[in-house]
Each structure stands twice: as structure tokens, then as C-alpha cells.
PDB file of C-alpha atoms in Angstrom:
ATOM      1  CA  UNK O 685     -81.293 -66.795 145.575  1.00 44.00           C
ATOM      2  CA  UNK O 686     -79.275 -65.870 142.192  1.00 52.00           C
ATOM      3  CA  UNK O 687     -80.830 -67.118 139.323  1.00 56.00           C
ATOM      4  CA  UNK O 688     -77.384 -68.173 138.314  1.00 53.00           C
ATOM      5  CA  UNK O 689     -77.799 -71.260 140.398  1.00 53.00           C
ATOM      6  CA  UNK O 690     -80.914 -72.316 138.785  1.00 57.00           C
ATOM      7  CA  UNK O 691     -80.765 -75.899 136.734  1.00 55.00           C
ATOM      8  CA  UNK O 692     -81.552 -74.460 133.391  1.00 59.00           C
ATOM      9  CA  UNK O 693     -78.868 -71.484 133.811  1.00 64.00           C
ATOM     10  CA  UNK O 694     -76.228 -74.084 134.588  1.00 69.00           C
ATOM     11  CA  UNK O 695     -76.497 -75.263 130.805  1.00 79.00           C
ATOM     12  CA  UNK O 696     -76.231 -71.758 129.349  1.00 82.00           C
ATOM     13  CA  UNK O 697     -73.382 -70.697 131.878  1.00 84.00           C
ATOM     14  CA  UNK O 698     -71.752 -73.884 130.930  1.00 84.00           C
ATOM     15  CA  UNK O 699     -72.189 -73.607 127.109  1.00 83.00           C
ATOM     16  CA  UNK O 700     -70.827 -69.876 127.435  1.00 88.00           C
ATOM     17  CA  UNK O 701     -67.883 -70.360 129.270  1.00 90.00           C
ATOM     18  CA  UNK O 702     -66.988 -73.481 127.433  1.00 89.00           C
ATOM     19  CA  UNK O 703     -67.541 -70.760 123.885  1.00 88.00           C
ATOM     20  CA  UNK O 704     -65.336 -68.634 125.523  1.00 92.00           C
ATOM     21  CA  UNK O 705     -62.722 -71.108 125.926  1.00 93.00           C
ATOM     22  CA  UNK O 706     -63.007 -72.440 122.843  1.00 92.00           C
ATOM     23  CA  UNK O 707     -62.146 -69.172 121.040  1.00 93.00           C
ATOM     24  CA  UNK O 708     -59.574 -68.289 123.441  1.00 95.00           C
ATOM     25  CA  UNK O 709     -57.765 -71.317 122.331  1.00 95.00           C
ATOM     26  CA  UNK O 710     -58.267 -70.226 118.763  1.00 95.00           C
ATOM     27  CA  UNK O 711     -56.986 -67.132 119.380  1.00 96.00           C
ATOM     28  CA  UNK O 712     -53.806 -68.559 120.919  1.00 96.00           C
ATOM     29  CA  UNK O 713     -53.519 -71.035 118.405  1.00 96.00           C
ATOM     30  CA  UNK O 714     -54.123 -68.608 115.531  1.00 96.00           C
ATOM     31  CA  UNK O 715     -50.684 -66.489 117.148  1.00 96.00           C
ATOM     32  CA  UNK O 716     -48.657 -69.242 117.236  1.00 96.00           C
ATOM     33  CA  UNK O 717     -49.410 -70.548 113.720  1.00 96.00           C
ATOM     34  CA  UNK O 718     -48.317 -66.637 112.442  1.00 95.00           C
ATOM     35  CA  UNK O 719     -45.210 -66.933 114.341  1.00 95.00           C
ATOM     36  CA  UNK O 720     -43.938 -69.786 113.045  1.00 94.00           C
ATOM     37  CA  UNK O 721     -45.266 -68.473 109.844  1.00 94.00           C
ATOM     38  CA  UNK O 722     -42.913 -65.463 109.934  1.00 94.00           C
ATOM     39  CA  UNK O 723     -40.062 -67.030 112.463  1.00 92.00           C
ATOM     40  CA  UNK O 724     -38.203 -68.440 108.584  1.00 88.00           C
ATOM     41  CA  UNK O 725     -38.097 -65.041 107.019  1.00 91.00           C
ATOM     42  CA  UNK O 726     -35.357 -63.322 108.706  1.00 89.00           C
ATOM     43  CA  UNK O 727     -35.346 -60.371 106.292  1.00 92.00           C
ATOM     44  CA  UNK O 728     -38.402 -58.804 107.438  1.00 91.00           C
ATOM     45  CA  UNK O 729     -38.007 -55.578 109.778  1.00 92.00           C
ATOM     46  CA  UNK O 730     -39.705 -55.844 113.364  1.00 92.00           C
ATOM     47  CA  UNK O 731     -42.588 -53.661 112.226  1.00 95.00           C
ATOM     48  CA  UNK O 732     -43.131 -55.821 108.894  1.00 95.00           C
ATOM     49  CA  UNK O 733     -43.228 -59.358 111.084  1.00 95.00           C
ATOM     50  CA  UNK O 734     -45.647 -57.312 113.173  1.00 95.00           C
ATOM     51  CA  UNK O 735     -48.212 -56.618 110.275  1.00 96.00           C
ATOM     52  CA  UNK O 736     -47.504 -60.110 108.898  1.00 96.00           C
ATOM     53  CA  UNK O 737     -48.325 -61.827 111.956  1.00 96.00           C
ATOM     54  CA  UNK O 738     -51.711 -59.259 112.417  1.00 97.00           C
ATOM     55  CA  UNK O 739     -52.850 -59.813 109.247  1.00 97.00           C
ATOM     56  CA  UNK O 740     -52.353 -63.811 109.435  1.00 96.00           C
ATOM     57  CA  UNK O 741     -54.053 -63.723 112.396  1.00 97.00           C
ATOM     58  CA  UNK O 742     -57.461 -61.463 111.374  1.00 97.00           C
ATOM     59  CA  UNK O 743     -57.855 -64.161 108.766  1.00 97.00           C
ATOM     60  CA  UNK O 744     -57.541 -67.034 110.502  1.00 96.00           C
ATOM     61  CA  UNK O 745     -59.860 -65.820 112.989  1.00 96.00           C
ATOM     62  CA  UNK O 746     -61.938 -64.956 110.239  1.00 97.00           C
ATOM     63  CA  UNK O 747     -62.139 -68.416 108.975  1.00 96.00           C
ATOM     64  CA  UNK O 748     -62.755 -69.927 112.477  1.00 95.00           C
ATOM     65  CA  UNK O 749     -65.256 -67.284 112.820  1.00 95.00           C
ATOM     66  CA  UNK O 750     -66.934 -68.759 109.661  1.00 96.00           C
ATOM     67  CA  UNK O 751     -66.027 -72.133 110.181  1.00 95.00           C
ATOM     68  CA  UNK O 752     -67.724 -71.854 113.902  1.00 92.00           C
ATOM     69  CA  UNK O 753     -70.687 -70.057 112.637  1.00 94.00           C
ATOM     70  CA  UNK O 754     -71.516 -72.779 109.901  1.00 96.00           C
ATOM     71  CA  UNK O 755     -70.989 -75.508 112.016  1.00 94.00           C
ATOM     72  CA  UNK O 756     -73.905 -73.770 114.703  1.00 91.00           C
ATOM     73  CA  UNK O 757     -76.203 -73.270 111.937  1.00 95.00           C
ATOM     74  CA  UNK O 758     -75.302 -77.047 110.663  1.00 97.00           C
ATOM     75  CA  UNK O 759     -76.352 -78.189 114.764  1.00 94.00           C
ATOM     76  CA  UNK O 760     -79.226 -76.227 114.937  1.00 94.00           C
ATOM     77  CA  UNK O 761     -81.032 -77.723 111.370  1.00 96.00           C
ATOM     78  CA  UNK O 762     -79.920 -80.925 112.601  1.00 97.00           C
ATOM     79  CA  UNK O 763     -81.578 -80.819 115.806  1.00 95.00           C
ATOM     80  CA  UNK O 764     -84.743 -79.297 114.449  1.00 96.00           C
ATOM     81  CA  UNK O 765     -85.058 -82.137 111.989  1.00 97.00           C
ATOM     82  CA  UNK O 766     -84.363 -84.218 115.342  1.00 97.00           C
ATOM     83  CA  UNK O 767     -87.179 -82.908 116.681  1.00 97.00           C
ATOM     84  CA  UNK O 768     -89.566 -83.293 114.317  1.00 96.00           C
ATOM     85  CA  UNK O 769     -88.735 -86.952 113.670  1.00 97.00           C
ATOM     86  CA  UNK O 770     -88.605 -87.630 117.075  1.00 97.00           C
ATOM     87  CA  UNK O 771     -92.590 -85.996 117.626  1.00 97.00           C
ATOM     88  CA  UNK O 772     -93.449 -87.638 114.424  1.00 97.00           C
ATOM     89  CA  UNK O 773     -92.112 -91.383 115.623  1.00 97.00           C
ATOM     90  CA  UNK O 774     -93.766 -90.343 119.184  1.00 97.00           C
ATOM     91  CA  UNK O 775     -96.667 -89.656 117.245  1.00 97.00           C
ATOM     92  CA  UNK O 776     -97.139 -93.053 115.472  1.00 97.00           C
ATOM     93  CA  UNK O 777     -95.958 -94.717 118.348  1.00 97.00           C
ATOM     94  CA  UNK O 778     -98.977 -93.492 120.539  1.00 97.00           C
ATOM     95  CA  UNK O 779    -101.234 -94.027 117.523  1.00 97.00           C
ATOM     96  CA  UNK O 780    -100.511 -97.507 117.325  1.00 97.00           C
ATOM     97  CA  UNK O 781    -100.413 -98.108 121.567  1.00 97.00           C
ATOM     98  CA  UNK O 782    -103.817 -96.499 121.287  1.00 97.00           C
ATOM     99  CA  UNK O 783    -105.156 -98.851 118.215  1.00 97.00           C
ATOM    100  CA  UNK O 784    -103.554-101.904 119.767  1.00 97.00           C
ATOM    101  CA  UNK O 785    -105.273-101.421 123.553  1.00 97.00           C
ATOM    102  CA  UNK O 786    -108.584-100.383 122.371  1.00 96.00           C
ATOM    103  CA  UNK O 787    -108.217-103.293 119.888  1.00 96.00           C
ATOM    104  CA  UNK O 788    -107.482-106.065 122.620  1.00 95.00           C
ATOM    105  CA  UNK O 789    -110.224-104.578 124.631  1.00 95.00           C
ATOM    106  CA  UNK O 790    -113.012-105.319 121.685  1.00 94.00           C
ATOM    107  CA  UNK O 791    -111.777-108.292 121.777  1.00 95.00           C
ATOM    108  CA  UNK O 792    -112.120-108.996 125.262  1.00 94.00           C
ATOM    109  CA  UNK O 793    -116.072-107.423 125.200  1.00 92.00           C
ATOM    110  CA  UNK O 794    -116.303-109.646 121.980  1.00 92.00           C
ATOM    111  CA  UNK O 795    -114.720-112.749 123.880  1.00 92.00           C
ATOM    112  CA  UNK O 796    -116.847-111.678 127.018  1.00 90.00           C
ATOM    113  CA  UNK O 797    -120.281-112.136 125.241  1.00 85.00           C
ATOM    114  CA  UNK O 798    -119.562-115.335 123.585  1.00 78.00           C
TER     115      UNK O 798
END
């Protein structure tokens, strides 16, 4: 069977597809903001709204691009730091299950004796 169909593909798949959606919309929305951007100035030639409407667009995708790209690196330091407080609370928790049981258990053998 495809390895597409595997459980820990279906995340990726769906993380990619939803990506690609994502931009997509950008994209769109990035060509309707430059045509309502140009629609008011009636003076420009065809060619001119053209190249107004490319160039608004390359930098708005630009920003996105950057905005997108800051806000990945932003999720992945956040989940690392996750992570490591999560395995350090883990951590003391155990500790302190450990301490407690073989604590109560002296006391038992201590208990036991008397």
C-alpha cells in the first residue's frame, strides 16, 4: 500500500495542502487589493495599470512571504521551548512520584518492624 495513506503522512499531506491554500488565497487577495488600488486612477494607460498592479502585487507577496516565514520560525522556537518545559516538568514530576513511593514504602518497612 501507498505510503500516502500512512497516519503520520496524513499530517504532512494535510499541513501541505492546507500551505498551499493558504498562499493561494494570498495570492488572490494580493490581486484584488492592486485592483482596487489602480481601479481610481483613470489616467493610467492599460500597460501602466498592468505594471502598477505587478509591482503591487510582488510586494505584497513579498511581505506575506516575510510575514509567513517569521511567524514559522516564531512556532517552531515556541514549540521547542514547549518541549523542553514539558520534559523538564515530566522530569520533576517522576522525580518526586519516585521520592514519594519509595518514601511511603520506608515507612511501611519502618511501621512493619515496630
Amino acid at each position: 500500500m501507498s505510503n500516502l495513506f500512512r497516519p503520520e503522512h496524513d499530517d504532512a499531506l494535510g499541513n501541505e495542502v492546507e500551505g498551499f491554500l493558504l498562499w493561494q488565497a494570498t495570492v488572490t487577495e494580493a490581486e484584488q487589493r492592486a485592483r482596487d488600488f489602480t481601479v481610481a486612477m483613470d489616467w493610467l494607460t492599460t500597460s501602466q495599470r498592468a505594471d502598477i498592479e505587478q509591482r503591487y502585487i510582488s510586494e505584497s507577496l513579498k511581505r506575506a512571504r516575510t510575514d509567513i516565514e517569521r511567524i514559522a520560525a516564531r512556532c517552531l522556537s515556541l514549540r521547542t521551548e514547549y518541549e523542553n518545559r514539558y520534559q523538564s516538568l515530566r522530569k520533576r514530576c517522576v522525580t518526586w512520584t519516585l521520592t514519594l513511593t519509595v518514601g511511603a514504602m520506608a515507612v511501611c518497612e519502618i511501621l512493619t518492624f515496630l
